[in-house]
PDB file of C-alpha atoms in Angstrom:
ATOM      1  CA  UNK A   1      -0.046  -0.047   0.134  1.00 50.00           C
ATOM      2  CA  UNK A   2       1.283   3.588  -0.755  1.00 54.00           C
ATOM      3  CA  UNK A   3       1.818   6.131   1.828  1.00 59.00           C
ATOM      4  CA  UNK A   4      -1.173   8.079   0.821  1.00 80.00           C
ATOM      5  CA  UNK A   5      -3.484   5.161   1.028  1.00 91.00           C
ATOM      6  CA  UNK A   6      -6.132   5.903   3.862  1.00 93.00           C
ATOM      7  CA  UNK A   7      -6.130   2.289   4.912  1.00 94.00           C
ATOM      8  CA  UNK A   8      -2.291   2.055   5.171  1.00 94.00           C
ATOM      9  CA  UNK A   9      -2.247   5.144   7.283  1.00 94.00           C
ATOM     10  CA  UNK A  10      -5.029   3.945   9.577  1.00 94.00           C
ATOM     11  CA  UNK A  11      -3.092   0.844   9.954  1.00 95.00           C
ATOM     12  CA  UNK A  12       0.141   2.598  10.835  1.00 95.00           C
ATOM     13  CA  UNK A  13      -1.725   4.727  13.344  1.00 95.00           C
ATOM     14  CA  UNK A  14      -3.339   1.928  15.059  1.00 96.00           C
ATOM     15  CA  UNK A  15      -0.082  -0.213  15.170  1.00 96.00           C
ATOM     16  CA  UNK A  16       1.440   2.619  17.371  1.00 96.00           C
ATOM     17  CA  UNK A  17      -1.092   1.745  20.165  1.00 95.00           C
ATOM     18  CA  UNK A  18       0.435  -0.445  22.843  1.00 93.00           C
ATOM     19  CA  UNK A  19      -0.012  -4.234  22.091  1.00 93.00           C
ATOM     20  CA  UNK A  20      -1.143  -3.751  18.662  1.00 95.00           C
ATOM     21  CA  UNK A  21       1.121  -5.136  16.004  1.00 95.00           C
ATOM     22  CA  UNK A  22       0.695  -4.721  12.201  1.00 95.00           C
ATOM     23  CA  UNK A  23      -1.713  -7.706  11.835  1.00 96.00           C
ATOM     24  CA  UNK A  24      -3.961  -6.816  14.609  1.00 97.00           C
ATOM     25  CA  UNK A  25      -3.880  -3.089  13.399  1.00 96.00           C
ATOM     26  CA  UNK A  26      -4.893  -4.462   9.891  1.00 96.00           C
ATOM     27  CA  UNK A  27      -7.682  -6.578  11.320  1.00 97.00           C
ATOM     28  CA  UNK A  28      -9.054  -3.526  13.358  1.00 96.00           C
ATOM     29  CA  UNK A  29      -8.779  -1.167  10.344  1.00 96.00           C
ATOM     30  CA  UNK A  30     -10.736  -3.532   8.148  1.00 96.00           C
ATOM     31  CA  UNK A  31     -13.256  -4.183  10.731  1.00 96.00           C
ATOM     32  CA  UNK A  32     -14.004  -0.411  11.058  1.00 95.00           C
ATOM     33  CA  UNK A  33     -14.041  -0.154   7.240  1.00 94.00           C
ATOM     34  CA  UNK A  34     -16.347  -2.921   6.721  1.00 95.00           C
ATOM     35  CA  UNK A  35     -18.750  -2.109   9.615  1.00 93.00           C
ATOM     36  CA  UNK A  36     -21.190   0.717  10.015  1.00 93.00           C
ATOM     37  CA  UNK A  37     -20.135   3.980   8.835  1.00 94.00           C
ATOM     38  CA  UNK A  38     -21.702   5.811  11.807  1.00 96.00           C
ATOM     39  CA  UNK A  39     -19.637   3.757  14.099  1.00 95.00           C
ATOM     40  CA  UNK A  40     -16.383   4.943  12.297  1.00 95.00           C
ATOM     41  CA  UNK A  41     -17.706   8.511  12.645  1.00 96.00           C
ATOM     42  CA  UNK A  42     -18.564   8.140  16.467  1.00 96.00           C
ATOM     43  CA  UNK A  43     -15.078   6.454  16.901  1.00 95.00           C
ATOM     44  CA  UNK A  44     -13.362   9.201  15.177  1.00 94.00           C
ATOM     45  CA  UNK A  45     -15.293  11.966  16.976  1.00 96.00           C
ATOM     46  CA  UNK A  46     -14.376  10.315  20.345  1.00 95.00           C
ATOM     47  CA  UNK A  47     -10.604  10.038  19.485  1.00 95.00           C
ATOM     48  CA  UNK A  48     -10.623  13.471  18.110  1.00 95.00           C
ATOM     49  CA  UNK A  49     -12.068  15.224  21.330  1.00 96.00           C
ATOM     50  CA  UNK A  50     -10.553  12.930  23.947  1.00 95.00           C
ATOM     51  CA  UNK A  51      -7.850  15.516  25.004  1.00 94.00           C
ATOM     52  CA  UNK A  52     -10.361  18.511  24.966  1.00 94.00           C
ATOM     53  CA  UNK A  53     -13.051  16.604  26.984  1.00 95.00           C
ATOM     54  CA  UNK A  54     -10.886  14.672  29.513  1.00 95.00           C
ATOM     55  CA  UNK A  55      -8.845  16.243  32.203  1.00 95.00           C
ATOM     56  CA  UNK A  56      -6.755  15.151  35.218  1.00 95.00           C
ATOM     57  CA  UNK A  57      -8.442  15.225  38.643  1.00 96.00           C
ATOM     58  CA  UNK A  58      -6.986  18.309  40.396  1.00 95.00           C
ATOM     59  CA  UNK A  59      -6.837  16.300  43.559  1.00 95.00           C
ATOM     60  CA  UNK A  60      -5.516  12.708  42.702  1.00 96.00           C
ATOM     61  CA  UNK A  61      -4.580  12.796  39.093  1.00 96.00           C
ATOM     62  CA  UNK A  62      -7.217  10.351  37.853  1.00 97.00           C
ATOM     63  CA  UNK A  63      -8.904  11.086  34.514  1.00 97.00           C
ATOM     64  CA  UNK A  64     -12.387  12.447  34.259  1.00 94.00           C
ATOM     65  CA  UNK A  65     -14.654  14.972  32.689  1.00 93.00           C
ATOM     66  CA  UNK A  66     -14.595  17.458  35.454  1.00 94.00           C
ATOM     67  CA  UNK A  67     -11.886  19.148  37.671  1.00 94.00           C
ATOM     68  CA  UNK A  68     -12.659  16.519  40.388  1.00 95.00           C
ATOM     69  CA  UNK A  69     -13.037  12.854  39.486  1.00 96.00           C
ATOM     70  CA  UNK A  70     -15.974  10.756  40.372  1.00 96.00           C
ATOM     71  CA  UNK A  71     -13.918   8.908  43.125  1.00 97.00           C
ATOM     72  CA  UNK A  72     -12.795  12.194  44.732  1.00 96.00           C
ATOM     73  CA  UNK A  73     -16.475  13.777  44.663  1.00 96.00           C
ATOM     74  CA  UNK A  74     -17.857  10.497  46.390  1.00 96.00           C
ATOM     75  CA  UNK A  75     -18.700  11.300  49.935  1.00 95.00           C
ATOM     76  CA  UNK A  76     -18.869   7.622  50.809  1.00 96.00           C
ATOM     77  CA  UNK A  77     -15.127   7.114  50.123  1.00 96.00           C
ATOM     78  CA  UNK A  78     -12.689   6.922  53.121  1.00 95.00           C
ATOM     79  CA  UNK A  79     -10.486   9.913  52.627  1.00 93.00           C
ATOM     80  CA  UNK A  80      -8.232   8.634  55.456  1.00 96.00           C
ATOM     81  CA  UNK A  81      -6.675   5.993  53.286  1.00 97.00           C
ATOM     82  CA  UNK A  82      -4.907   6.826  49.916  1.00 97.00           C
ATOM     83  CA  UNK A  83      -3.613   4.292  47.621  1.00 97.00           C
ATOM     84  CA  UNK A  84      -0.561   5.516  45.394  1.00 97.00           C
ATOM     85  CA  UNK A  85      -0.750   3.907  41.955  1.00 97.00           C
ATOM     86  CA  UNK A  86       1.829   4.583  38.942  1.00 96.00           C
ATOM     87  CA  UNK A  87      -1.067   5.159  36.430  1.00 96.00           C
ATOM     88  CA  UNK A  88      -4.816   5.157  35.856  1.00 97.00           C
ATOM     89  CA  UNK A  89      -5.160   1.727  34.539  1.00 96.00           C
ATOM     90  CA  UNK A  90      -3.820   0.474  37.861  1.00 96.00           C
ATOM     91  CA  UNK A  91      -6.599   2.584  39.639  1.00 97.00           C
ATOM     92  CA  UNK A  92      -9.055   0.901  37.249  1.00 96.00           C
ATOM     93  CA  UNK A  93      -7.724  -2.650  38.122  1.00 95.00           C
ATOM     94  CA  UNK A  94      -8.114  -2.023  41.824  1.00 95.00           C
ATOM     95  CA  UNK A  95     -11.481  -0.454  41.557  1.00 95.00           C
ATOM     96  CA  UNK A  96     -12.802  -3.495  39.649  1.00 94.00           C
ATOM     97  CA  UNK A  97     -12.226  -5.535  42.889  1.00 91.00           C
ATOM     98  CA  UNK A  98     -15.044  -3.582  44.516  1.00 91.00           C
ATOM     99  CA  UNK A  99     -13.340  -3.876  47.911  1.00 93.00           C
ATOM    100  CA  UNK A 100     -11.030  -0.738  48.337  1.00 95.00           C
ATOM    101  CA  UNK A 101     -13.230   2.321  49.613  1.00 96.00           C
ATOM    102  CA  UNK A 102     -10.366   4.778  50.034  1.00 96.00           C
ATOM    103  CA  UNK A 103      -9.104   7.303  47.673  1.00 97.00           C
ATOM    104  CA  UNK A 104      -6.173   7.228  45.210  1.00 97.00           C
ATOM    105  CA  UNK A 105      -3.320   9.352  44.191  1.00 97.00           C
ATOM    106  CA  UNK A 106      -1.799   8.857  40.607  1.00 97.00           C
ATOM    107  CA  UNK A 107       1.759   9.391  39.982  1.00 96.00           C
ATOM    108  CA  UNK A 108       1.563   9.063  36.175  1.00 95.00           C
ATOM    109  CA  UNK A 109       4.884   7.422  36.073  1.00 94.00           C
ATOM    110  CA  UNK A 110       7.768   5.602  38.126  1.00 95.00           C
ATOM    111  CA  UNK A 111      11.333   6.511  38.975  1.00 90.00           C
ATOM    112  CA  UNK A 112      13.318   5.756  35.714  1.00 86.00           C
ATOM    113  CA  UNK A 113      16.649   7.848  35.799  1.00 78.00           C
ATOM    114  CA  UNK A 114      17.611   6.280  32.295  1.00 77.00           C
ATOM    115  CA  UNK A 115      14.460   7.453  30.959  1.00 80.00           C
ATOM    116  CA  UNK A 116      14.852  10.911  32.338  1.00 80.00           C
ATOM    117  CA  UNK A 117      12.098  10.316  35.053  1.00 80.00           C
ATOM    118  CA  UNK A 118      13.299  11.555  38.430  1.00 84.00           C
ATOM    119  CA  UNK A 119      11.802  12.579  41.762  1.00 86.00           C
ATOM    120  CA  UNK A 120      10.714  16.104  40.459  1.00 87.00           C
ATOM    121  CA  UNK A 121       8.533  14.387  37.966  1.00 85.00           C
ATOM    122  CA  UNK A 122       6.438  12.619  40.538  1.00 91.00           C
ATOM    123  CA  UNK A 123       3.667  14.585  42.275  1.00 90.00           C
ATOM    124  CA  UNK A 124       4.665  13.781  45.847  1.00 92.00           C
ATOM    125  CA  UNK A 125       4.470  17.388  46.876  1.00 93.00           C
ATOM    126  CA  UNK A 126       0.650  17.248  46.008  1.00 94.00           C
ATOM    127  CA  UNK A 127       0.432  14.031  48.062  1.00 95.00           C
ATOM    128  CA  UNK A 128       2.011  15.567  51.060  1.00 94.00           C
ATOM    129  CA  UNK A 129      -0.514  18.309  50.884  1.00 94.00           C
ATOM    130  CA  UNK A 130      -3.460  15.904  50.784  1.00 95.00           C
ATOM    131  CA  UNK A 131      -1.955  14.150  53.890  1.00 94.00           C
ATOM    132  CA  UNK A 132      -2.068  17.626  55.740  1.00 91.00           C
ATOM    133  CA  UNK A 133      -5.319  18.675  54.397  1.00 92.00           C
ATOM    134  CA  UNK A 134      -7.480  15.499  54.398  1.00 91.00           C
ATOM    135  CA  UNK A 135      -6.567  13.745  57.723  1.00 90.00           C
ATOM    136  CA  UNK A 136      -4.948  10.777  55.970  1.00 95.00           C
ATOM    137  CA  UNK A 137      -4.092   7.930  58.318  1.00 96.00           C
ATOM    138  CA  UNK A 138      -2.665   5.485  55.870  1.00 97.00           C
ATOM    139  CA  UNK A 139      -0.763   5.467  52.529  1.00 97.00           C
ATOM    140  CA  UNK A 140      -0.809   2.286  50.587  1.00 97.00           C
ATOM    141  CA  UNK A 141       1.913   2.094  47.943  1.00 96.00           C
ATOM    142  CA  UNK A 142       0.558   0.013  44.971  1.00 95.00           C
ATOM    143  CA  UNK A 143       3.343   0.495  42.484  1.00 94.00           C
ATOM    144  CA  UNK A 144       4.275  -2.440  40.315  1.00 90.00           C
ATOM    145  CA  UNK A 145       6.645  -5.104  41.764  1.00 80.00           C
ATOM    146  CA  UNK A 146       9.426  -4.556  39.227  1.00 83.00           C
ATOM    147  CA  UNK A 147      12.674  -2.545  39.738  1.00 83.00           C
ATOM    148  CA  UNK A 148      11.187   0.814  38.843  1.00 90.00           C
ATOM    149  CA  UNK A 149       8.224   0.200  41.157  1.00 90.00           C
ATOM    150  CA  UNK A 150      10.129  -0.841  44.087  1.00 87.00           C
ATOM    151  CA  UNK A 151      12.603   2.112  43.708  1.00 91.00           C
ATOM    152  CA  UNK A 152       9.400   4.372  43.573  1.00 94.00           C
ATOM    153  CA  UNK A 153       7.867   2.635  46.601  1.00 93.00           C
ATOM    154  CA  UNK A 154      11.058   3.167  48.606  1.00 92.00           C
ATOM    155  CA  UNK A 155      11.409   6.952  47.467  1.00 94.00           C
ATOM    156  CA  UNK A 156       7.675   7.588  48.591  1.00 95.00           C
ATOM    157  CA  UNK A 157       8.147   5.732  51.950  1.00 95.00           C
ATOM    158  CA  UNK A 158      11.271   7.923  52.406  1.00 94.00           C
ATOM    159  CA  UNK A 159       9.614  11.087  51.389  1.00 93.00           C
ATOM    160  CA  UNK A 160       6.680  10.451  54.052  1.00 94.00           C
ATOM    161  CA  UNK A 161       9.227   9.279  56.573  1.00 92.00           C
ATOM    162  CA  UNK A 162       8.714  12.414  58.730  1.00 90.00           C
ATOM    163  CA  UNK A 163       4.895  12.350  58.311  1.00 89.00           C
ATOM    164  CA  UNK A 164       2.589  10.665  61.095  1.00 90.00           C
ATOM    165  CA  UNK A 165       0.852   8.365  58.496  1.00 95.00           C
ATOM    166  CA  UNK A 166       1.141   4.740  58.223  1.00 95.00           C
ATOM    167  CA  UNK A 167       2.925   3.731  54.990  1.00 96.00           C
ATOM    168  CA  UNK A 168       2.201   0.243  53.588  1.00 94.00           C
ATOM    169  CA  UNK A 169       3.162  -1.726  50.448  1.00 91.00           C
ATOM    170  CA  UNK A 170       0.870  -4.143  48.655  1.00 86.00           C
ATOM    171  CA  UNK A 171       1.982  -7.588  49.360  1.00 76.00           C
ATOM    172  CA  UNK A 172       3.778  -9.840  46.838  1.00 67.00           C
ATOM    173  CA  UNK A 173       0.732 -11.638  45.665  1.00 64.00           C
ATOM    174  CA  UNK A 174       1.332  -9.790  42.445  1.00 68.00           C
ATOM    175  CA  UNK A 175       3.965 -11.615  40.336  1.00 70.00           C
ATOM    176  CA  UNK A 176       7.586  -9.758  40.125  1.00 69.00           C
ATOM    177  CA  UNK A 177       7.577  -7.659  37.128  1.00 73.00           C
ATOM    178  CA  UNK A 178       3.780  -7.881  36.738  1.00 73.00           C
ATOM    179  CA  UNK A 179       1.570  -5.121  35.765  1.00 80.00           C
ATOM    180  CA  UNK A 180      -1.470  -4.550  37.943  1.00 81.00           C
ATOM    181  CA  UNK A 181      -3.844  -4.089  35.192  1.00 81.00           C
ATOM    182  CA  UNK A 182      -3.172  -7.591  33.734  1.00 80.00           C
ATOM    183  CA  UNK A 183      -3.262  -9.211  37.321  1.00 79.00           C
ATOM    184  CA  UNK A 184      -6.263 -11.456  38.040  1.00 74.00           C
ATOM    185  CA  UNK A 185      -8.664 -10.145  40.629  1.00 77.00           C
ATOM    186  CA  UNK A 186      -7.961 -12.825  43.315  1.00 66.00           C
ATOM    187  CA  UNK A 187      -4.358 -12.293  43.309  1.00 73.00           C
ATOM    188  CA  UNK A 188      -4.914  -8.279  43.258  1.00 80.00           C
ATOM    189  CA  UNK A 189      -7.300  -8.631  46.105  1.00 78.00           C
ATOM    190  CA  UNK A 190      -4.907 -10.814  48.227  1.00 70.00           C
ATOM    191  CA  UNK A 191      -2.092  -8.384  47.389  1.00 78.00           C
ATOM    192  CA  UNK A 192      -4.121  -5.479  48.603  1.00 81.00           C
ATOM    193  CA  UNK A 193      -5.290  -7.240  51.777  1.00 76.00           C
ATOM    194  CA  UNK A 194      -1.898  -8.629  52.868  1.00 74.00           C
ATOM    195  CA  UNK A 195      -0.067  -5.308  52.382  1.00 77.00           C
ATOM    196  CA  UNK A 196       2.894  -4.812  54.658  1.00 74.00           C
ATOM    197  CA  UNK A 197       4.390  -1.906  56.381  1.00 78.00           C
ATOM    198  CA  UNK A 198       7.279  -0.178  54.709  1.00 74.00           C
ATOM    199  CA  UNK A 199       8.608   1.479  57.994  1.00 67.00           C
TER     200      UNK A 199
END
């Protein structure tokens, strides 16, 4: 296919999505092409406006349509417990359990000096403000159990060492190197329940 071919262009764009290779991208492109034109238009509109219509929650960093996400707006949530996660899909994975009733703080990354992600890129000053303002009693660190996740967990714990809050880490029910969003719910639930103190 030539470079100005719209099908080739769509396949190329789809293949840039995580976990989507050229074959899967081609299958998706032809599915859209052979399907309902209204669906293709709706998909295009949704993709085209996603950055305009979705924002980060000013409190926790979750994504939503308003300045405060639905979790932060929910008065039934326990504001004394905050679960720190690396990214929003991890938050969604924990929410799918239906057992955690606290709130979240999304880092939108992990410490990775080789990739240029240092302590200044993590919103820990916002977390410290929340601890002071929201009467937080416990911070649960739920970063992935890989090198970057462990380094970030230790850094978060060290940053909060002078704070009166209890700092805990999810238990190793999640396999080392595993991503929370791909972990089954039983394992993830056990990891959350069996969290351990960092200090």
